[in-house]
Structure formats: structure tokens, C-alpha cells
């Protein structure tokens, strides 16, 4: 089975990896600014909206990505992933080094701390309750205070309310999938794998990230050989949604510098 | 025709014949994979250990040569696979573990490239193979044994017999007590039985195993090491009622979705062992080293670290 995906534009391939609650449509604002320079590939992980089925263990997602690149006849791609997709991107770079040209890990972590276990378990419970017919909006209620910065919540209250209604209307299978995705983060510790990442890597941290706080991004960047760290002031964990223009600018600069560097070397 | 033209003609003919030979070779390889996929997986699994920088070595035992792979430096850790499995099962974790430990991965006697390839096979034969491996280790000769499934039972049998040679034991969904496999036939006679068995061993999200692989499982079952073991002395190796004698610290790392040896089984084993600690791996089945190496590796590294642990549960 090939992951549900969408391809836009032309140029060097750029693979965008969803956060846990996202579907590939959530990257809409990124497509037109990036598609004129890159062949932008988006996908839903197994267990997300458009790629149904129980999600595999985390490395299974990395293998799915390799299969997707095979399907698209892409040797190697620039990869940008956020949160859950950031963790998968890190693993993809560690396990399939020849498929990843560069990695941008946004609001990701080196390991999911044991302190996060209670919150993850509560989230899994809420997903299971929603899958059995309960209020799916509860899942978002649990997540929102950890996902968006107070400023964003204040200025985007209507958008968040709409999002709550959308999520509450999703089918049980979506919540079951999400429960599985969250469970695969529980106890995750990528540290022994991070030293194996060989591609140029940029870690983008959000100053107000309550899910994977800035210290975790620092630890992540420190554990990857030669990785850069970029801090976005004011943003929360949902940086991809909160500040697309900032992130696109940072990504463009990172990729442009890589190209310069590679040309300089050759 | 000119001399040059004739020469070109010869080259073209050679090239054509070469292509035909290559196509035939590829077709033969495809047919072989179709008919004997498990043999191909075994070879690629072993290649995985080579790719991780491991060296293939051989030891002589009374039952014939024992094949094993070794890599890394530090305290010796021996990785023991389960019944009907082979060393390559550990390929994904062996490389990263070798960054801090001396890792030894055998094909257990009767399995993979290790003798005896056919005929009678007993737990004593397999335990003797492990003893031979430990003897061959330099230094104080103390080792940590990591065992999956039947490999776990062997690790505990060894620890009971040679307490002075064992630093610790790690059970990765390891067998320890007689269990009730609830209608799971590990020696499937039909494609359906093979499908049920593979489903019972894998966690949620594992892709379904294709029919031609299930057929190879059925074909191999009657002559497999497990079938040979069960024909000999399965009862003679039981640890039932003896777990209390094992003083070595035991860490149980357990794929929670294992239907063959479920978490309740792990809890029972942990309770009977004097010095045990249990960590569950959510979303993972009976073979974490194959299926969820990403989550298994940090837990293994923690279990292997020399730092004294908190009081056992």
C-alpha cells in the first residue's frame, strides 16, 4: 500500500511530514510559495485521515516513506517534518540515510520525556472514548493549550472553534488511528539513533512550545552531528500553523545555503 | 564484411548473449525468491549483520560447527534468537549496540548456518552451543544474555546452571515458563494456520504476510528446528518452579501486543524471579528486535548499562 499523497510543483523533491493531528491539506499555505522551486510531496501517515489502517511502530512510517519515494521514482528528498512528523523524519534520516538530502525538524524532540506519559495516556483515553462515540472535541480540548501559543489562541479563537467542530465530526477510525500514533510516541527515545544522521539538519524550535520545550530542541540539535538550531520567538508547538511565512523563509534560506555549499564543494 | 565489422559483430553477439544470461539469472532469482522466500530473508538478515560491521566466525561443537557474528568492544553481550529464527533477527539493534558493547550473535545449534542441519535436536544441544560461546569469550568470561522467545528460556537455563558467568539477563518477549499458546500453531499445516500464527506474533499495523511466504512457512514447518526440538525433550528444559533459583538481575522488555506470550505472562515471570524488572513496549508484538527496534534499543541500552538500578519490583 502506498501512502495517500499529493505532489505539486517541479524541482528538487521536498517531502513535508505531518504532525499527529494534521492531514496533508494542512500544508496548503506552504504549497504555492514552495512549489515554484521544489517538487513538493505531502502525505498522510498510516493511521491519519487519508491513509487509513492501524498505524505501525514508528520505524514502519519511515519504511512507508521509503516506499512512497520509490513509488514516485525519487532517489532522495529534502525532508521537513513537524512534531510527530519530525520524529518520523529523524528516524527516516537515521534508517534510510541515502533517501534524505537534508532534514528540517520542526518542534521535535530527542525523546518523549517520562513526565509526558500522563498527558499522553489521557490523550489516548480521550481518543478511545471518541472512537466509541464520545465527544471528539475533547481530544482537541486536551491538546490546544499545549499546541498553540496564548497570542495565537487569542487572535484565532474562531478558527480554533471551527477546528473543534471539524474534528468532532471525524469518524471513529480517525480517533483509533490517532490513539495508535500517540501510543507510538509514548516512551520514544531517539537518542541512540540520532548519531547516525548524516545529512545536513536544521532543528527549528518554538519559544513557547509546551509539548516539546526549547530545551528538548537544544538536546536534539546537540545530538545530531553538525545540526543547526533556529529559535522562533513567540510561537507555540503549532508553529507550522501559527507562522508559515517565518518557517518558509527559514526553510528557503537553509536549502539555498545547502545548495551553495554543495556547489562550492563540487 | 570488413575485419572491423566482423569484430563489431562478435562484440554485439557477446553482449546479446550476456544480456540473455543476465535475464535468465534474474528470472531464476525471482523464481527462487517466490519458492523459497524464507531462505532469501535468512541470507539478507545475515548480510545485515555483515553490513553493521560484524565478522562471521565459527566454533566447533560436538554437534558440528556453530556460526556466529561478532562486533564492537566492551562487556560481552550475547543475543539469542527464538526457535526457527536466526542471528539476523538482531541485525537492526546489533549495530547500534556494538557502539558500546562487544556483541556476539549466534545462529543457535540447529538453526541458520549452525549444525546440526537435520535430525534430532535437543535443548541440551542448544544450551551446549551457548556454553561454548561463553567459554570462547576473553576476560573474566562473564556475559549478559539477551534472549527473545526460546532464546529467553536458554538465557535463564544458562543463568541457573552457571550463575558465576552471568552478569545479567534480558528477556525480550522471552519464554520462561510453560504457557498456553491459545490455539496458535507455530508449526502451521495450512496457509490459514500460518496466517493466524504470524498475526499472533506481530503488533497492530504490521502488513499482512503474503501467501507465498505463508506457504514457505508451511513447507518448512515439519523439518524446522522447533519441530525437531518438540520431537525430542521439550519437557526436560522446563524452568517451572525453578525461577526463584535465578539470582541474576533480569530485565523483561515486552512487546505488549504479543499474543503468544502476552503481558500477563511477563508479569507472572517477573513475580517469580527474585530480581526482575518489567518494561512494556506498546504497539509491539512478539519480535520487538525485528518489529520495533527503535523503541527496543534505548531500553536495551539502559538494561545493559552498568549503573546500579533502583530496587526491583
PDB file of N, CA and C in Angstrom, chain A residues 46 54-60 63 91 95 117 182-190 192-193 196, chain B residues 52 92-93 95-96 204-207 280 282-284 288 290-295 297-299 301:
ATOM      1  N   UNK A  46       0.221   6.325   7.802  1.00  0.00           N
ATOM      2  CA  UNK A  46      -0.779   5.284   8.080  1.00  0.00           C
ATOM      3  C   UNK A  46      -1.408   5.558   9.438  1.00  0.00           C
ATOM      4  N   UNK A  54      -4.508   0.696  10.965  1.00  0.00           N
ATOM      5  CA  UNK A  54      -3.785   0.902  12.217  1.00  0.00           C
ATOM      6  C   UNK A  54      -2.362   1.368  11.943  1.00  0.00           C
ATOM      7  N   UNK A  55      -1.883   2.376  12.686  1.00  0.00           N
ATOM      8  CA  UNK A  55      -0.518   2.841  12.449  1.00  0.00           C
ATOM      9  C   UNK A  55       0.511   1.806  12.898  1.00  0.00           C
ATOM     10  N   UNK A  56       1.633   1.707  12.193  1.00  0.00           N
ATOM     11  CA  UNK A  56       2.699   0.756  12.551  1.00  0.00           C
ATOM     12  C   UNK A  56       3.570   1.343  13.669  1.00  0.00           C
ATOM     13  N   UNK A  57       4.533   0.563  14.181  1.00  0.00           N
ATOM     14  CA  UNK A  57       5.550   1.156  15.043  1.00  0.00           C
ATOM     15  C   UNK A  57       6.275   2.261  14.269  1.00  0.00           C
ATOM     16  N   UNK A  58       6.936   3.161  14.988  1.00  0.00           N
ATOM     17  CA  UNK A  58       7.462   4.367  14.351  1.00  0.00           C
ATOM     18  C   UNK A  58       8.338   4.095  13.128  1.00  0.00           C
ATOM     19  N   UNK A  59       9.187   3.044  13.195  1.00  0.00           N
ATOM     20  CA  UNK A  59      10.052   2.789  12.038  1.00  0.00           C
ATOM     21  C   UNK A  59       9.241   2.377  10.813  1.00  0.00           C
ATOM     22  N   UNK A  60       8.025   1.837  11.056  1.00  0.00           N
ATOM     23  CA  UNK A  60       7.151   1.472   9.945  1.00  0.00           C
ATOM     24  C   UNK A  60       6.820   2.690   9.094  1.00  0.00           C
ATOM     25  N   UNK A  63       9.718   3.402   6.871  1.00  0.00           N
ATOM     26  CA  UNK A  63       9.767   2.492   5.724  1.00  0.00           C
ATOM     27  C   UNK A  63       8.681   2.858   4.703  1.00  0.00           C
ATOM     28  N   UNK A  91      13.923   9.647  12.201  1.00  0.00           N
ATOM     29  CA  UNK A  91      14.159   8.215  12.025  1.00  0.00           C
ATOM     30  C   UNK A  91      14.435   7.874  10.565  1.00  0.00           C
ATOM     31  N   UNK A  95      17.580   5.834   9.472  1.00  0.00           N
ATOM     32  CA  UNK A  95      17.432   4.457   8.974  1.00  0.00           C
ATOM     33  C   UNK A  95      17.606   4.360   7.457  1.00  0.00           C
ATOM     34  N   UNK A 117       4.154  11.119  30.013  1.00  0.00           N
ATOM     35  CA  UNK A 117       3.351   9.897  29.919  1.00  0.00           C
ATOM     36  C   UNK A 117       1.889  10.122  30.339  1.00  0.00           C
ATOM     37  N   UNK A 182      -0.303   8.328  18.860  1.00  0.00           N
ATOM     38  CA  UNK A 182       0.145   8.884  20.138  1.00  0.00           C
ATOM     39  C   UNK A 182       0.861   7.802  20.943  1.00  0.00           C
ATOM     40  N   UNK A 183       0.290   6.581  20.921  1.00  0.00           N
ATOM     41  CA  UNK A 183       0.909   5.482  21.675  1.00  0.00           C
ATOM     42  C   UNK A 183       2.330   5.221  21.182  1.00  0.00           C
ATOM     43  N   UNK A 184       2.563   5.414  19.881  1.00  0.00           N
ATOM     44  CA  UNK A 184       3.907   5.127  19.378  1.00  0.00           C
ATOM     45  C   UNK A 184       4.916   6.196  19.826  1.00  0.00           C
ATOM     46  N   UNK A 185       4.420   7.334  20.340  1.00  0.00           N
ATOM     47  CA  UNK A 185       5.333   8.336  20.893  1.00  0.00           C
ATOM     48  C   UNK A 185       5.678   8.038  22.357  1.00  0.00           C
ATOM     49  N   UNK A 186       4.777   7.291  23.020  1.00  0.00           N
ATOM     50  CA  UNK A 186       4.967   7.016  24.442  1.00  0.00           C
ATOM     51  C   UNK A 186       6.273   6.248  24.652  1.00  0.00           C
ATOM     52  N   UNK A 187       7.154   6.803  25.459  1.00  0.00           N
ATOM     53  CA  UNK A 187       8.412   6.130  25.758  1.00  0.00           C
ATOM     54  C   UNK A 187       9.441   6.212  24.637  1.00  0.00           C
ATOM     55  N   UNK A 188       9.139   6.984  23.598  1.00  0.00           N
ATOM     56  CA  UNK A 188      10.072   7.075  22.469  1.00  0.00           C
ATOM     57  C   UNK A 188      11.375   7.757  22.894  1.00  0.00           C
ATOM     58  N   UNK A 189      12.486   7.170  22.514  1.00  0.00           N
ATOM     59  CA  UNK A 189      13.791   7.750  22.837  1.00  0.00           C
ATOM     60  C   UNK A 189      14.682   7.565  21.609  1.00  0.00           C
ATOM     61  N   UNK A 190      14.883   8.652  20.865  1.00  0.00           N
ATOM     62  CA  UNK A 190      15.625   8.543  19.607  1.00  0.00           C
ATOM     63  C   UNK A 190      17.130   8.710  19.802  1.00  0.00           C
ATOM     64  N   UNK A 192      19.750   7.035  20.804  1.00  0.00           N
ATOM     65  CA  UNK A 192      20.749   6.127  20.220  1.00  0.00           C
ATOM     66  C   UNK A 192      20.776   6.153  18.685  1.00  0.00           C
ATOM     67  N   UNK A 193      19.753   6.713  18.060  1.00  0.00           N
ATOM     68  CA  UNK A 193      19.694   6.714  16.595  1.00  0.00           C
ATOM     69  C   UNK A 193      20.203   8.025  15.999  1.00  0.00           C
ATOM     70  N   UNK A 196      23.433   8.671  14.050  1.00  0.00           N
ATOM     71  CA  UNK A 196      23.566   8.035  12.737  1.00  0.00           C
ATOM     72  C   UNK A 196      23.072   8.924  11.602  1.00  0.00           C
TER      73      UNK A 196
ATOM     74  N   UNK B  52      26.557  -4.215   9.277  1.00  0.00           N
ATOM     75  CA  UNK B  52      26.736  -3.459  10.519  1.00  0.00           C
ATOM     76  C   UNK B  52      28.174  -3.572  11.028  1.00  0.00           C
ATOM     77  N   UNK B  92      19.033  -5.232  13.251  1.00  0.00           N
ATOM     78  CA  UNK B  92      18.734  -3.809  13.396  1.00  0.00           C
ATOM     79  C   UNK B  92      19.286  -3.218  14.689  1.00  0.00           C
ATOM     80  N   UNK B  93      19.329  -4.003  15.765  1.00  0.00           N
ATOM     81  CA  UNK B  93      19.844  -3.452  17.027  1.00  0.00           C
ATOM     82  C   UNK B  93      21.317  -3.773  17.258  1.00  0.00           C
ATOM     83  N   UNK B  95      24.042  -3.479  15.433  1.00  0.00           N
ATOM     84  CA  UNK B  95      24.981  -2.435  15.042  1.00  0.00           C
ATOM     85  C   UNK B  95      25.066  -1.320  16.085  1.00  0.00           C
ATOM     86  N   UNK B  96      23.943  -0.680  16.413  1.00  0.00           N
ATOM     87  CA  UNK B  96      23.992   0.378  17.431  1.00  0.00           C
ATOM     88  C   UNK B  96      24.484  -0.120  18.797  1.00  0.00           C
ATOM     89  N   UNK B 204      -0.190  -4.456  16.052  1.00  0.00           N
ATOM     90  CA  UNK B 204      -1.110  -3.786  15.138  1.00  0.00           C
ATOM     91  C   UNK B 204      -0.315  -2.982  14.109  1.00  0.00           C
ATOM     92  N   UNK B 205      -0.843  -2.884  12.896  1.00  0.00           N
ATOM     93  CA  UNK B 205      -0.155  -2.089  11.886  1.00  0.00           C
ATOM     94  C   UNK B 205       0.884  -2.873  11.110  1.00  0.00           C
ATOM     95  N   UNK B 206       1.107  -4.150  11.482  1.00  0.00           N
ATOM     96  CA  UNK B 206       2.037  -4.963  10.699  1.00  0.00           C
ATOM     97  C   UNK B 206       1.351  -5.317   9.388  1.00  0.00           C
ATOM     98  N   UNK B 207       2.047  -5.200   8.267  1.00  0.00           N
ATOM     99  CA  UNK B 207       1.408  -5.533   6.994  1.00  0.00           C
ATOM    100  C   UNK B 207       1.109  -7.026   6.946  1.00  0.00           C
ATOM    101  N   UNK B 280       7.044  -2.546  29.466  1.00  0.00           N
ATOM    102  CA  UNK B 280       6.227  -2.926  28.315  1.00  0.00           C
ATOM    103  C   UNK B 280       6.510  -1.994  27.142  1.00  0.00           C
ATOM    104  N   UNK B 282       4.550  -0.587  24.080  1.00  0.00           N
ATOM    105  CA  UNK B 282       3.217  -0.551  23.473  1.00  0.00           C
ATOM    106  C   UNK B 282       3.280  -0.665  21.957  1.00  0.00           C
ATOM    107  N   UNK B 283       2.229  -1.250  21.388  1.00  0.00           N
ATOM    108  CA  UNK B 283       2.117  -1.324  19.927  1.00  0.00           C
ATOM    109  C   UNK B 283       3.074  -2.300  19.276  1.00  0.00           C
ATOM    110  N   UNK B 284       3.670  -3.197  20.074  1.00  0.00           N
ATOM    111  CA  UNK B 284       4.693  -4.094  19.538  1.00  0.00           C
ATOM    112  C   UNK B 284       4.342  -5.535  19.874  1.00  0.00           C
ATOM    113  N   UNK B 288      10.125  -7.791  19.103  1.00  0.00           N
ATOM    114  CA  UNK B 288      10.470  -6.354  19.104  1.00  0.00           C
ATOM    115  C   UNK B 288      11.759  -6.057  18.349  1.00  0.00           C
ATOM    116  N   UNK B 290      12.786  -7.200  15.663  1.00  0.00           N
ATOM    117  CA  UNK B 290      12.502  -7.054  14.242  1.00  0.00           C
ATOM    118  C   UNK B 290      11.533  -5.911  13.995  1.00  0.00           C
ATOM    119  N   UNK B 291      10.503  -5.844  14.838  1.00  0.00           N
ATOM    120  CA  UNK B 291       9.356  -5.003  14.552  1.00  0.00           C
ATOM    121  C   UNK B 291       9.509  -3.589  15.104  1.00  0.00           C
ATOM    122  N   UNK B 292      10.087  -3.451  16.288  1.00  0.00           N
ATOM    123  CA  UNK B 292      10.160  -2.125  16.937  1.00  0.00           C
ATOM    124  C   UNK B 292      11.548  -1.898  17.494  1.00  0.00           C
ATOM    125  N   UNK B 293      12.550  -2.053  16.653  1.00  0.00           N
ATOM    126  CA  UNK B 293      13.923  -1.874  17.136  1.00  0.00           C
ATOM    127  C   UNK B 293      14.146  -0.464  17.654  1.00  0.00           C
ATOM    128  N   UNK B 294      13.385   0.500  17.124  1.00  0.00           N
ATOM    129  CA  UNK B 294      13.571   1.897  17.530  1.00  0.00           C
ATOM    130  C   UNK B 294      13.257   2.077  19.012  1.00  0.00           C
ATOM    131  N   UNK B 295      12.167   1.462  19.459  1.00  0.00           N
ATOM    132  CA  UNK B 295      11.826   1.578  20.877  1.00  0.00           C
ATOM    133  C   UNK B 295      12.627   0.605  21.735  1.00  0.00           C
ATOM    134  N   UNK B 297      15.809  -0.433  21.312  1.00  0.00           N
ATOM    135  CA  UNK B 297      17.230  -0.118  21.501  1.00  0.00           C
ATOM    136  C   UNK B 297      17.526   0.693  22.780  1.00  0.00           C
ATOM    137  N   UNK B 298      16.847   1.832  23.016  1.00  0.00           N
ATOM    138  CA  UNK B 298      17.160   2.568  24.247  1.00  0.00           C
ATOM    139  C   UNK B 298      16.869   1.764  25.509  1.00  0.00           C
ATOM    140  N   UNK B 299      15.831   0.936  25.468  1.00  0.00           N
ATOM    141  CA  UNK B 299      15.510   0.108  26.641  1.00  0.00           C
ATOM    142  C   UNK B 299      16.612  -0.933  26.863  1.00  0.00           C
ATOM    143  N   UNK B 301      19.777  -0.620  25.887  1.00  0.00           N
ATOM    144  CA  UNK B 301      20.980   0.080  26.338  1.00  0.00           C
ATOM    145  C   UNK B 301      20.888   0.380  27.832  1.00  0.00           C
TER     146      UNK B 301
END
